[in-house]
PDB file of C-alpha atoms in Angstrom:
ATOM      1  CA  MET A1221      -0.037   0.056  -0.046  1.00  0.00           C
ATOM      2  CA  ALA A1222       2.928   2.436   0.774  1.00  0.00           C
ATOM      3  CA  ALA A1223       4.592   1.568  -2.495  1.00  0.00           C
ATOM      4  CA  LEU A1224       1.305   2.234  -4.332  1.00  0.00           C
ATOM      5  CA  PHE A1225       0.734   5.758  -2.452  1.00  0.00           C
ATOM      6  CA  THR A1226       4.456   6.693  -3.256  1.00  0.00           C
ATOM      7  CA  LYS A1227       3.822   5.664  -6.884  1.00  0.00           C
ATOM      8  CA  PHE A1228       0.541   7.858  -6.963  1.00  0.00           C
ATOM      9  CA  CYS A1229       2.203  10.953  -5.236  1.00  0.00           C
ATOM     10  CA  SER A1230       5.042  10.692  -7.927  1.00  0.00           C
ATOM     11  CA  GLN A1231       2.655  10.618 -10.834  1.00  0.00           C
ATOM     12  CA  ALA A1232       0.528  13.294  -9.278  1.00  0.00           C
ATOM     13  CA  ALA A1233       3.740  15.482  -8.930  1.00  0.00           C
ATOM     14  CA  ILE A1234       4.725  14.902 -12.362  1.00  0.00           C
ATOM     15  CA  VAL A1235       1.461  15.896 -13.778  1.00  0.00           C
ATOM     16  CA  PHE A1236       1.395  19.079 -11.809  1.00  0.00           C
ATOM     17  CA  LEU A1237       5.069  19.952 -13.124  1.00  0.00           C
ATOM     18  CA  LEU A1238       3.573  19.494 -16.550  1.00  0.00           C
ATOM     19  CA  VAL A1239       0.487  21.734 -16.040  1.00  0.00           C
ATOM     20  CA  LEU A1240       2.367  24.336 -13.995  1.00  0.00           C
ATOM     21  CA  PRO A1241       3.960  26.205 -17.133  1.00  0.00           C
ATOM     22  CA  SER A1242       0.729  26.684 -18.898  1.00  0.00           C
ATOM     23  CA  LEU A1243      -0.944  27.981 -15.700  1.00  0.00           C
ATOM     24  CA  VAL A1244       1.875  30.404 -15.263  1.00  0.00           C
ATOM     25  CA  SER A1245       1.781  31.350 -19.023  1.00  0.00           C
ATOM     26  CA  LYS A1246      -1.825  32.064 -18.955  1.00  0.00           C
ATOM     27  CA  SER A1247      -1.777  34.126 -15.809  1.00  0.00           C
ATOM     28  CA  ASP A1248       0.845  36.319 -17.237  1.00  0.00           C
ATOM     29  CA  ALA A1249      -0.727  36.519 -20.790  1.00  0.00           C
ATOM     30  CA  GLY A1250      -1.843  39.803 -22.012  1.00  0.00           C
ATOM     31  CA  SER A1251      -5.104  40.648 -23.678  1.00  0.00           C
ATOM     32  CA  ILE A1252      -5.883  41.622 -27.311  1.00  0.00           C
ATOM     33  CA  VAL A1253      -8.345  44.378 -27.408  1.00  0.00           C
ATOM     34  CA  VAL A1254     -10.093  45.464 -30.686  1.00  0.00           C
ATOM     35  CA  TYR A1255     -12.286  48.227 -32.040  1.00  0.00           C
ATOM     36  CA  TRP A1256     -15.535  47.492 -33.783  1.00  0.00           C
ATOM     37  CA  GLY A1257     -18.194  49.355 -35.297  1.00  0.00           C
ATOM     38  CA  GLN A1258     -16.876  51.655 -38.121  1.00  0.00           C
ATOM     39  CA  ASN A1259     -16.868  49.164 -41.126  1.00  0.00           C
ATOM     40  CA  GLY A1260     -20.031  46.995 -41.856  1.00  0.00           C
ATOM     41  CA  GLY A1261     -17.646  44.604 -43.588  1.00  0.00           C
ATOM     42  CA  GLU A1262     -16.238  43.407 -40.327  1.00  0.00           C
ATOM     43  CA  GLY A1263     -18.989  41.055 -39.190  1.00  0.00           C
ATOM     44  CA  THR A1264     -21.301  41.185 -36.322  1.00  0.00           C
ATOM     45  CA  LEU A1265     -20.427  41.408 -32.645  1.00  0.00           C
ATOM     46  CA  THR A1266     -21.352  37.650 -32.264  1.00  0.00           C
ATOM     47  CA  GLU A1267     -18.951  36.872 -35.229  1.00  0.00           C
ATOM     48  CA  THR A1268     -16.301  38.994 -33.800  1.00  0.00           C
ATOM     49  CA  CYS A1269     -16.341  37.213 -30.333  1.00  0.00           C
ATOM     50  CA  ASN A1270     -16.733  33.832 -31.731  1.00  0.00           C
ATOM     51  CA  THR A1271     -13.159  34.243 -33.386  1.00  0.00           C
ATOM     52  CA  GLY A1272     -11.694  33.647 -29.934  1.00  0.00           C
ATOM     53  CA  ARG A1273      -9.119  36.370 -30.639  1.00  0.00           C
ATOM     54  CA  TYR A1274     -10.273  38.945 -28.459  1.00  0.00           C
ATOM     55  CA  GLN A1275     -10.662  39.558 -24.813  1.00  0.00           C
ATOM     56  CA  ILE A1276     -12.174  43.174 -24.915  1.00  0.00           C
ATOM     57  CA  VAL A1277     -14.246  44.833 -27.557  1.00  0.00           C
ATOM     58  CA  ASN A1278     -14.842  48.517 -27.697  1.00  0.00           C
ATOM     59  CA  ILE A1279     -17.844  49.572 -29.878  1.00  0.00           C
ATOM     60  CA  GLY A1280     -17.156  52.857 -31.370  1.00  0.00           C
ATOM     61  CA  PHE A1281     -18.270  55.302 -31.351  1.00  0.00           C
ATOM     62  CA  LEU A1282     -20.535  57.707 -29.432  1.00  0.00           C
ATOM     63  CA  SER A1283     -19.303  60.615 -31.569  1.00  0.00           C
ATOM     64  CA  LYS A1284     -21.886  63.175 -30.731  1.00  0.00           C
ATOM     65  CA  PHE A1285     -22.276  64.561 -27.020  1.00  0.00           C
ATOM     66  CA  GLY A1286     -21.763  67.519 -25.013  1.00  0.00           C
ATOM     67  CA  GLY A1287     -22.614  71.219 -25.289  1.00  0.00           C
ATOM     68  CA  GLY A1288     -26.544  70.388 -24.903  1.00  0.00           C
ATOM     69  CA  GLN A1289     -26.491  68.109 -28.072  1.00  0.00           C
ATOM     70  CA  THR A1290     -28.483  64.914 -28.139  1.00  0.00           C
ATOM     71  CA  PRO A1291     -26.000  62.294 -27.790  1.00  0.00           C
ATOM     72  CA  GLU A1292     -25.560  59.779 -30.920  1.00  0.00           C
ATOM     73  CA  ILE A1293     -23.914  56.703 -31.621  1.00  0.00           C
ATOM     74  CA  ASN A1294     -22.441  56.081 -35.078  1.00  0.00           C
ATOM     75  CA  LEU A1295     -21.749  52.747 -36.047  1.00  0.00           C
ATOM     76  CA  ALA A1296     -21.104  53.318 -39.712  1.00  0.00           C
ATOM     77  CA  GLY A1297     -22.308  50.607 -42.089  1.00  0.00           C
ATOM     78  CA  HIS A1298     -23.854  48.416 -39.349  1.00  0.00           C
ATOM     79  CA  CYS A1299     -27.062  50.212 -38.530  1.00  0.00           C
ATOM     80  CA  ASN A1300     -29.034  53.354 -38.287  1.00  0.00           C
ATOM     81  CA  PRO A1301     -29.368  54.553 -34.704  1.00  0.00           C
ATOM     82  CA  LYS A1302     -32.115  57.106 -35.754  1.00  0.00           C
ATOM     83  CA  SER A1303     -34.612  54.382 -36.702  1.00  0.00           C
ATOM     84  CA  ASN A1304     -33.431  52.125 -33.572  1.00  0.00           C
ATOM     85  CA  GLY A1305     -31.715  49.925 -35.809  1.00  0.00           C
ATOM     86  CA  CYS A1306     -28.674  49.530 -33.512  1.00  0.00           C
ATOM     87  CA  GLN A1307     -30.725  47.855 -30.733  1.00  0.00           C
ATOM     88  CA  ARG A1308     -30.258  44.524 -32.156  1.00  0.00           C
ATOM     89  CA  ALA A1309     -26.501  44.791 -31.394  1.00  0.00           C
ATOM     90  CA  SER A1310     -27.916  43.896 -27.755  1.00  0.00           C
ATOM     91  CA  ILE A1311     -27.661  40.311 -29.005  1.00  0.00           C
ATOM     92  CA  GLY A1312     -24.081  40.409 -29.638  1.00  0.00           C
ATOM     93  CA  ILE A1313     -23.205  42.281 -26.793  1.00  0.00           C
ATOM     94  CA  LYS A1314     -24.700  39.455 -24.544  1.00  0.00           C
ATOM     95  CA  ASN A1315     -23.147  36.646 -26.579  1.00  0.00           C
ATOM     96  CA  CYS A1316     -19.721  38.171 -26.040  1.00  0.00           C
ATOM     97  CA  GLN A1317     -20.205  38.794 -22.375  1.00  0.00           C
ATOM     98  CA  ARG A1318     -21.247  35.110 -22.058  1.00  0.00           C
ATOM     99  CA  LYS A1319     -17.869  34.147 -23.251  1.00  0.00           C
ATOM    100  CA  GLY A1320     -16.171  36.384 -20.803  1.00  0.00           C
ATOM    101  CA  ILE A1321     -15.555  39.145 -23.125  1.00  0.00           C
ATOM    102  CA  LYS A1322     -15.885  42.650 -22.017  1.00  0.00           C
ATOM    103  CA  VAL A1323     -17.817  45.036 -24.115  1.00  0.00           C
ATOM    104  CA  LEU A1324     -17.082  49.024 -23.727  1.00  0.00           C
ATOM    105  CA  LEU A1325     -18.637  51.912 -25.287  1.00  0.00           C
ATOM    106  CA  SER A1326     -16.200  54.156 -26.940  1.00  0.00           C
ATOM    107  CA  ILE A1327     -16.941  57.789 -26.838  1.00  0.00           C
ATOM    108  CA  GLY A1328     -15.133  60.350 -29.148  1.00  0.00           C
ATOM    109  CA  GLY A1329     -13.093  59.216 -31.963  1.00  0.00           C
ATOM    110  CA  GLY A1330     -11.295  60.969 -34.699  1.00  0.00           C
ATOM    111  CA  PHE A1331     -14.459  62.505 -36.368  1.00  0.00           C
ATOM    112  CA  GLY A1332     -17.654  63.812 -34.906  1.00  0.00           C
ATOM    113  CA  SER A1333     -19.232  66.562 -32.680  1.00  0.00           C
ATOM    114  CA  TYR A1334     -18.274  66.241 -29.149  1.00  0.00           C
ATOM    115  CA  GLY A1335     -16.850  68.097 -26.209  1.00  0.00           C
ATOM    116  CA  LEU A1336     -17.957  69.075 -22.597  1.00  0.00           C
ATOM    117  CA  SER A1337     -18.600  72.775 -21.914  1.00  0.00           C
ATOM    118  CA  SER A1338     -18.767  72.585 -18.331  1.00  0.00           C
ATOM    119  CA  GLU A1339     -18.813  70.352 -15.037  1.00  0.00           C
ATOM    120  CA  ASN A1340     -22.704  70.317 -15.285  1.00  0.00           C
ATOM    121  CA  ASP A1341     -22.407  69.343 -19.137  1.00  0.00           C
ATOM    122  CA  ALA A1342     -20.204  66.467 -18.182  1.00  0.00           C
ATOM    123  CA  LYS A1343     -22.619  65.387 -15.439  1.00  0.00           C
ATOM    124  CA  ASN A1344     -25.306  65.315 -17.847  1.00  0.00           C
ATOM    125  CA  VAL A1345     -23.379  63.254 -20.310  1.00  0.00           C
ATOM    126  CA  ALA A1346     -22.525  60.718 -17.712  1.00  0.00           C
ATOM    127  CA  ASN A1347     -26.034  60.334 -16.801  1.00  0.00           C
ATOM    128  CA  TYR A1348     -27.127  59.775 -20.197  1.00  0.00           C
ATOM    129  CA  ILE A1349     -24.413  57.046 -20.775  1.00  0.00           C
ATOM    130  CA  TRP A1350     -25.353  55.362 -17.583  1.00  0.00           C
ATOM    131  CA  ASN A1351     -28.844  55.234 -18.428  1.00  0.00           C
ATOM    132  CA  ASN A1352     -28.544  54.312 -22.031  1.00  0.00           C
ATOM    133  CA  PHE A1353     -25.646  52.106 -22.226  1.00  0.00           C
ATOM    134  CA  LEU A1354     -24.841  50.919 -18.645  1.00  0.00           C
ATOM    135  CA  GLY A1355     -26.883  49.890 -15.587  1.00  0.00           C
ATOM    136  CA  GLY A1356     -29.421  52.574 -15.635  1.00  0.00           C
ATOM    137  CA  ARG A1357     -32.735  52.965 -17.166  1.00  0.00           C
ATOM    138  CA  SER A1358     -34.109  54.782 -20.234  1.00  0.00           C
ATOM    139  CA  ASN A1359     -36.861  54.281 -22.796  1.00  0.00           C
ATOM    140  CA  SER A1360     -34.528  54.923 -25.686  1.00  0.00           C
ATOM    141  CA  ARG A1361     -31.394  52.771 -25.261  1.00  0.00           C
ATOM    142  CA  PRO A1362     -29.502  52.819 -28.487  1.00  0.00           C
ATOM    143  CA  LEU A1363     -27.981  49.453 -28.295  1.00  0.00           C
ATOM    144  CA  GLY A1364     -30.887  47.717 -26.655  1.00  0.00           C
ATOM    145  CA  ASP A1365     -31.095  46.359 -23.304  1.00  0.00           C
ATOM    146  CA  ALA A1366     -27.566  44.807 -22.929  1.00  0.00           C
ATOM    147  CA  ILE A1367     -25.611  46.501 -20.098  1.00  0.00           C
ATOM    148  CA  LEU A1368     -22.176  47.332 -21.292  1.00  0.00           C
ATOM    149  CA  ASP A1369     -19.136  46.662 -19.011  1.00  0.00           C
ATOM    150  CA  GLY A1370     -17.680  50.136 -19.139  1.00  0.00           C
ATOM    151  CA  VAL A1371     -16.685  53.318 -21.099  1.00  0.00           C
ATOM    152  CA  ASP A1372     -13.671  53.899 -23.207  1.00  0.00           C
ATOM    153  CA  PHE A1373     -12.440  57.606 -23.838  1.00  0.00           C
ATOM    154  CA  ASP A1374     -11.035  57.928 -27.349  1.00  0.00           C
ATOM    155  CA  ILE A1375     -10.739  61.695 -27.031  1.00  0.00           C
ATOM    156  CA  GLU A1376      -9.210  63.474 -29.735  1.00  0.00           C
ATOM    157  CA  LYS A1377     -10.188  67.093 -29.365  1.00  0.00           C
ATOM    158  CA  GLY A1378     -11.009  69.260 -26.386  1.00  0.00           C
ATOM    159  CA  GLY A1379      -9.926  68.049 -22.917  1.00  0.00           C
ATOM    160  CA  LEU A1380     -11.964  70.072 -20.266  1.00  0.00           C
ATOM    161  CA  HIS A1381     -14.150  68.134 -17.752  1.00  0.00           C
ATOM    162  CA  TYR A1382     -13.408  64.708 -18.639  1.00  0.00           C
ATOM    163  CA  VAL A1383     -12.281  64.383 -15.011  1.00  0.00           C
ATOM    164  CA  THR A1384     -15.950  65.051 -13.953  1.00  0.00           C
ATOM    165  CA  LEU A1385     -17.237  62.553 -16.560  1.00  0.00           C
ATOM    166  CA  ALA A1386     -14.745  59.746 -15.349  1.00  0.00           C
ATOM    167  CA  ARG A1387     -15.620  60.238 -11.564  1.00  0.00           C
ATOM    168  CA  MET A1388     -19.296  60.261 -12.317  1.00  0.00           C
ATOM    169  CA  LEU A1389     -19.016  57.090 -14.331  1.00  0.00           C
ATOM    170  CA  ALA A1390     -16.724  55.565 -11.755  1.00  0.00           C
ATOM    171  CA  ALA A1391     -19.000  56.398  -9.072  1.00  0.00           C
ATOM    172  CA  HIS A1392     -21.559  53.740 -10.357  1.00  0.00           C
ATOM    173  CA  SER A1393     -19.243  50.782  -9.780  1.00  0.00           C
ATOM    174  CA  THR A1394     -20.494  48.477  -7.152  1.00  0.00           C
ATOM    175  CA  ARG A1395     -19.451  45.069  -5.736  1.00  0.00           C
ATOM    176  CA  GLY A1396     -22.006  43.532  -7.864  1.00  0.00           C
ATOM    177  CA  ARG A1397     -20.915  45.176 -11.158  1.00  0.00           C
ATOM    178  CA  LYS A1398     -18.128  47.413 -11.947  1.00  0.00           C
ATOM    179  CA  VAL A1399     -17.914  50.040 -14.360  1.00  0.00           C
ATOM    180  CA  TYR A1400     -14.818  49.621 -16.303  1.00  0.00           C
ATOM    181  CA  LEU A1401     -12.915  52.746 -17.568  1.00  0.00           C
ATOM    182  CA  SER A1402     -10.249  52.790 -20.521  1.00  0.00           C
ATOM    183  CA  ALA A1403      -8.688  55.452 -22.696  1.00  0.00           C
ATOM    184  CA  ALA A1404      -6.804  55.688 -25.987  1.00  0.00           C
ATOM    185  CA  PRO A1405      -4.304  58.526 -25.617  1.00  0.00           C
ATOM    186  CA  GLN A1406      -1.746  59.644 -28.272  1.00  0.00           C
ATOM    187  CA  CYS A1407       1.709  58.302 -27.145  1.00  0.00           C
ATOM    188  CA  PRO A1408       3.239  61.676 -26.763  1.00  0.00           C
ATOM    189  CA  PHE A1409       3.170  62.280 -23.095  1.00  0.00           C
ATOM    190  CA  PRO A1410       1.227  63.723 -21.670  1.00  0.00           C
ATOM    191  CA  ASP A1411      -1.687  63.446 -23.535  1.00  0.00           C
ATOM    192  CA  GLN A1412      -3.021  66.940 -24.425  1.00  0.00           C
ATOM    193  CA  HIS A1413      -6.624  65.817 -24.023  1.00  0.00           C
ATOM    194  CA  LEU A1414      -6.990  63.276 -21.280  1.00  0.00           C
ATOM    195  CA  ASN A1415      -3.905  63.843 -18.965  1.00  0.00           C
ATOM    196  CA  ALA A1416      -6.084  65.178 -16.172  1.00  0.00           C
ATOM    197  CA  ALA A1417      -8.616  62.445 -16.426  1.00  0.00           C
ATOM    198  CA  LEU A1418      -5.672  59.965 -16.598  1.00  0.00           C
ATOM    199  CA  SER A1419      -3.952  61.428 -13.514  1.00  0.00           C
ATOM    200  CA  THR A1420      -6.937  60.439 -11.352  1.00  0.00           C
ATOM    201  CA  GLY A1421      -6.090  56.868 -11.060  1.00  0.00           C
ATOM    202  CA  LEU A1422      -9.704  55.787 -12.080  1.00  0.00           C
ATOM    203  CA  PHE A1423      -8.900  54.119 -15.297  1.00  0.00           C
ATOM    204  CA  ASP A1424      -8.465  50.403 -15.449  1.00  0.00           C
ATOM    205  CA  TYR A1425      -6.858  49.992 -18.924  1.00  0.00           C
ATOM    206  CA  VAL A1426      -5.036  52.557 -21.148  1.00  0.00           C
ATOM    207  CA  TRP A1427      -4.271  51.559 -24.872  1.00  0.00           C
ATOM    208  CA  VAL A1428      -1.702  54.095 -25.989  1.00  0.00           C
ATOM    209  CA  GLN A1429      -1.708  54.815 -29.544  1.00  0.00           C
ATOM    210  CA  PHE A1430       1.465  54.158 -30.800  1.00  0.00           C
ATOM    211  CA  TYR A1431       0.794  55.185 -34.373  1.00  0.00           C
ATOM    212  CA  ASN A1432       0.377  58.270 -36.607  1.00  0.00           C
ATOM    213  CA  ASN A1433       2.984  59.776 -34.024  1.00  0.00           C
ATOM    214  CA  PRO A1434       6.427  59.078 -35.480  1.00  0.00           C
ATOM    215  CA  GLN A1435       8.224  60.782 -32.330  1.00  0.00           C
ATOM    216  CA  CYS A1436       7.147  57.934 -30.049  1.00  0.00           C
ATOM    217  CA  GLU A1437       5.892  54.777 -32.448  1.00  0.00           C
ATOM    218  CA  PHE A1438       8.035  51.620 -32.786  1.00  0.00           C
ATOM    219  CA  SER A1439      10.569  51.545 -35.490  1.00  0.00           C
ATOM    220  CA  SER A1440      13.400  48.770 -35.927  1.00  0.00           C
ATOM    221  CA  ARG A1441      15.667  51.508 -37.009  1.00  0.00           C
ATOM    222  CA  ASN A1442      15.154  53.408 -34.020  1.00  0.00           C
ATOM    223  CA  PRO A1443      13.374  51.517 -31.134  1.00  0.00           C
ATOM    224  CA  ASN A1444      14.336  53.811 -28.295  1.00  0.00           C
ATOM    225  CA  ALA A1445      11.735  56.459 -28.961  1.00  0.00           C
ATOM    226  CA  PHE A1446       9.231  53.924 -28.260  1.00  0.00           C
ATOM    227  CA  LYS A1447      10.797  52.624 -25.294  1.00  0.00           C
ATOM    228  CA  ARG A1448      11.203  55.845 -23.749  1.00  0.00           C
ATOM    229  CA  SER A1449       7.452  56.632 -24.199  1.00  0.00           C
ATOM    230  CA  TRP A1450       6.519  53.246 -23.138  1.00  0.00           C
ATOM    231  CA  ASN A1451       8.597  53.706 -19.873  1.00  0.00           C
ATOM    232  CA  ARG A1452       7.022  57.165 -19.260  1.00  0.00           C
ATOM    233  CA  TRP A1453       3.483  55.901 -20.015  1.00  0.00           C
ATOM    234  CA  THR A1454       4.220  52.925 -17.338  1.00  0.00           C
ATOM    235  CA  SER A1455       5.826  54.905 -14.751  1.00  0.00           C
ATOM    236  CA  SER A1456       3.238  57.773 -14.633  1.00  0.00           C
ATOM    237  CA  ILE A1457      -0.183  56.363 -15.072  1.00  0.00           C
ATOM    238  CA  SER A1458      -1.638  53.911 -12.663  1.00  0.00           C
ATOM    239  CA  ALA A1459      -3.603  51.391 -14.947  1.00  0.00           C
ATOM    240  CA  LYS A1460      -2.798  48.610 -17.168  1.00  0.00           C
ATOM    241  CA  ILE A1461      -0.782  49.835 -20.349  1.00  0.00           C
ATOM    242  CA  PHE A1462      -1.457  48.321 -23.645  1.00  0.00           C
ATOM    243  CA  VAL A1463       0.489  48.907 -26.915  1.00  0.00           C
ATOM    244  CA  GLY A1464      -2.003  50.256 -29.419  1.00  0.00           C
ATOM    245  CA  LEU A1465      -1.463  49.563 -32.903  1.00  0.00           C
ATOM    246  CA  PRO A1466      -3.016  49.589 -36.195  1.00  0.00           C
ATOM    247  CA  ALA A1467      -4.183  46.233 -37.596  1.00  0.00           C
ATOM    248  CA  SER A1468      -2.860  46.910 -40.969  1.00  0.00           C
ATOM    249  CA  ARG A1469      -0.730  49.386 -42.965  1.00  0.00           C
ATOM    250  CA  ALA A1470      -3.815  50.690 -44.543  1.00  0.00           C
ATOM    251  CA  VAL A1471      -5.628  52.056 -41.372  1.00  0.00           C
ATOM    252  CA  ALA A1472      -2.840  54.466 -40.240  1.00  0.00           C
ATOM    253  CA  GLY A1473      -0.396  56.784 -41.912  1.00  0.00           C
ATOM    254  CA  SER A1474       2.603  55.456 -39.765  1.00  0.00           C
ATOM    255  CA  GLY A1475       3.042  53.127 -36.919  1.00  0.00           C
ATOM    256  CA  PHE A1476       2.151  49.723 -38.544  1.00  0.00           C
ATOM    257  CA  VAL A1477       4.504  46.979 -36.781  1.00  0.00           C
ATOM    258  CA  PRO A1478       4.943  43.815 -38.623  1.00  0.00           C
ATOM    259  CA  ALA A1479       4.029  40.794 -36.645  1.00  0.00           C
ATOM    260  CA  ASN A1480       7.410  39.476 -36.374  1.00  0.00           C
ATOM    261  CA  ASP A1481       8.902  42.615 -35.087  1.00  0.00           C
ATOM    262  CA  LEU A1482       6.204  42.805 -32.396  1.00  0.00           C
ATOM    263  CA  ILE A1483       6.909  39.382 -31.035  1.00  0.00           C
ATOM    264  CA  ASN A1484      10.605  39.550 -31.209  1.00  0.00           C
ATOM    265  CA  GLU A1485      11.431  43.207 -30.417  1.00  0.00           C
ATOM    266  CA  VAL A1486       8.173  44.781 -28.837  1.00  0.00           C
ATOM    267  CA  LEU A1487       6.716  42.294 -26.614  1.00  0.00           C
ATOM    268  CA  PRO A1488       9.984  41.018 -24.721  1.00  0.00           C
ATOM    269  CA  PHE A1489      10.462  44.542 -23.878  1.00  0.00           C
ATOM    270  CA  VAL A1490       7.154  45.762 -22.669  1.00  0.00           C
ATOM    271  CA  LYS A1491       6.414  42.435 -20.837  1.00  0.00           C
ATOM    272  CA  ARG A1492       9.214  43.417 -18.481  1.00  0.00           C
ATOM    273  CA  SER A1493       6.699  46.087 -16.927  1.00  0.00           C
ATOM    274  CA  PRO A1494       4.099  44.724 -14.217  1.00  0.00           C
ATOM    275  CA  LYS A1495       1.587  47.345 -15.766  1.00  0.00           C
ATOM    276  CA  TYR A1496       1.866  45.454 -19.141  1.00  0.00           C
ATOM    277  CA  GLY A1497      -1.739  44.673 -20.427  1.00  0.00           C
ATOM    278  CA  GLY A1498      -1.670  43.442 -23.773  1.00  0.00           C
ATOM    279  CA  VAL A1499      -2.016  44.852 -27.381  1.00  0.00           C
ATOM    280  CA  MET A1500      -4.953  47.000 -28.923  1.00  0.00           C
ATOM    281  CA  LEU A1501      -5.782  46.825 -32.477  1.00  0.00           C
ATOM    282  CA  TYR A1502      -7.517  49.160 -34.497  1.00  0.00           C
ATOM    283  CA  ASP A1503      -9.690  47.798 -36.062  1.00  0.00           C
ATOM    284  CA  LYS A1504     -11.685  44.639 -36.622  1.00  0.00           C
ATOM    285  CA  PHE A1505     -12.060  45.092 -40.325  1.00  0.00           C
ATOM    286  CA  ASN A1506      -8.546  45.646 -40.836  1.00  0.00           C
ATOM    287  CA  ASP A1507      -7.493  42.909 -38.517  1.00  0.00           C
ATOM    288  CA  ASP A1508      -9.637  40.233 -40.782  1.00  0.00           C
ATOM    289  CA  LYS A1509      -7.997  41.775 -43.761  1.00  0.00           C
ATOM    290  CA  SER A1510      -4.323  41.401 -42.503  1.00  0.00           C
ATOM    291  CA  GLY A1511      -4.777  38.301 -40.388  1.00  0.00           C
ATOM    292  CA  TYR A1512      -2.699  40.198 -37.653  1.00  0.00           C
ATOM    293  CA  SER A1513      -4.136  38.934 -34.541  1.00  0.00           C
ATOM    294  CA  PRO A1514      -3.840  35.452 -35.250  1.00  0.00           C
ATOM    295  CA  LYS A1515      -0.257  35.837 -35.728  1.00  0.00           C
ATOM    296  CA  ILE A1516       0.362  37.173 -32.450  1.00  0.00           C
ATOM    297  CA  ARG A1517      -2.387  35.885 -29.994  1.00  0.00           C
ATOM    298  CA  GLY A1518      -0.072  32.999 -28.772  1.00  0.00           C
ATOM    299  CA  ARG A1519       2.655  35.448 -27.911  1.00  0.00           C
ATOM    300  CA  VAL A1520       0.750  38.281 -26.269  1.00  0.00           C
TER     301      VAL A1520
END
């Protein structure tokens, strides 16, 4: 009996040692984040999450808000919010969430009519977002009855009163349901639009846009500019920091990083930081075209 027990323990120890590396690698693994919503050819949310490539999906964009305007979401070729056509996205949101994938509402973007004129304006926008996309109640929820996991700040103009907006949204977090906050600042530090908001420590994720900014994006000829910028972000901002990249050459003027360069040069460096969160890709349509995320997913 003693010999049998010893043999069993030895076998159990071998199994544990074989499984341990995979457990460690999973716990240390980063996430891939993708933007969805600006091209009808990228498939539905359900199809996006069924690929198994992403852990967070940002729905973009709520591109009209503030200044007394009635907020409006723009999902390009997917649906028309004015006819309530985007409410069917609720099905996809719930399907993604059932798979453990977080779905966030991205506000702002490169185009649109948005900005906050006062603290009171910021509070009104926060209440609108809470009631129409998060855990509040409204008769006119643009994306249906699904409750999104949080809000992504992709603010590329203006910059006043986003501290108030972030605080108002974060105040809705409870033990039962957290409201996640993320941001997509440009890589030059500090970001001219979001620095004050990011300095509050309220943000969970920050995917820095290391593209369309030659002075701080990655280049194999001059990797130090990127490294200095990454170190500045990770040493200054309290959040998980992601490497934000274009998913193909076509979607950005500069900053595309070939998959092999990301795997061999960028990731080994950024993973040294305990704040490393993963990689953000813009966007789903271009990721489908380039096949970028399948090339990197096992190494992120």
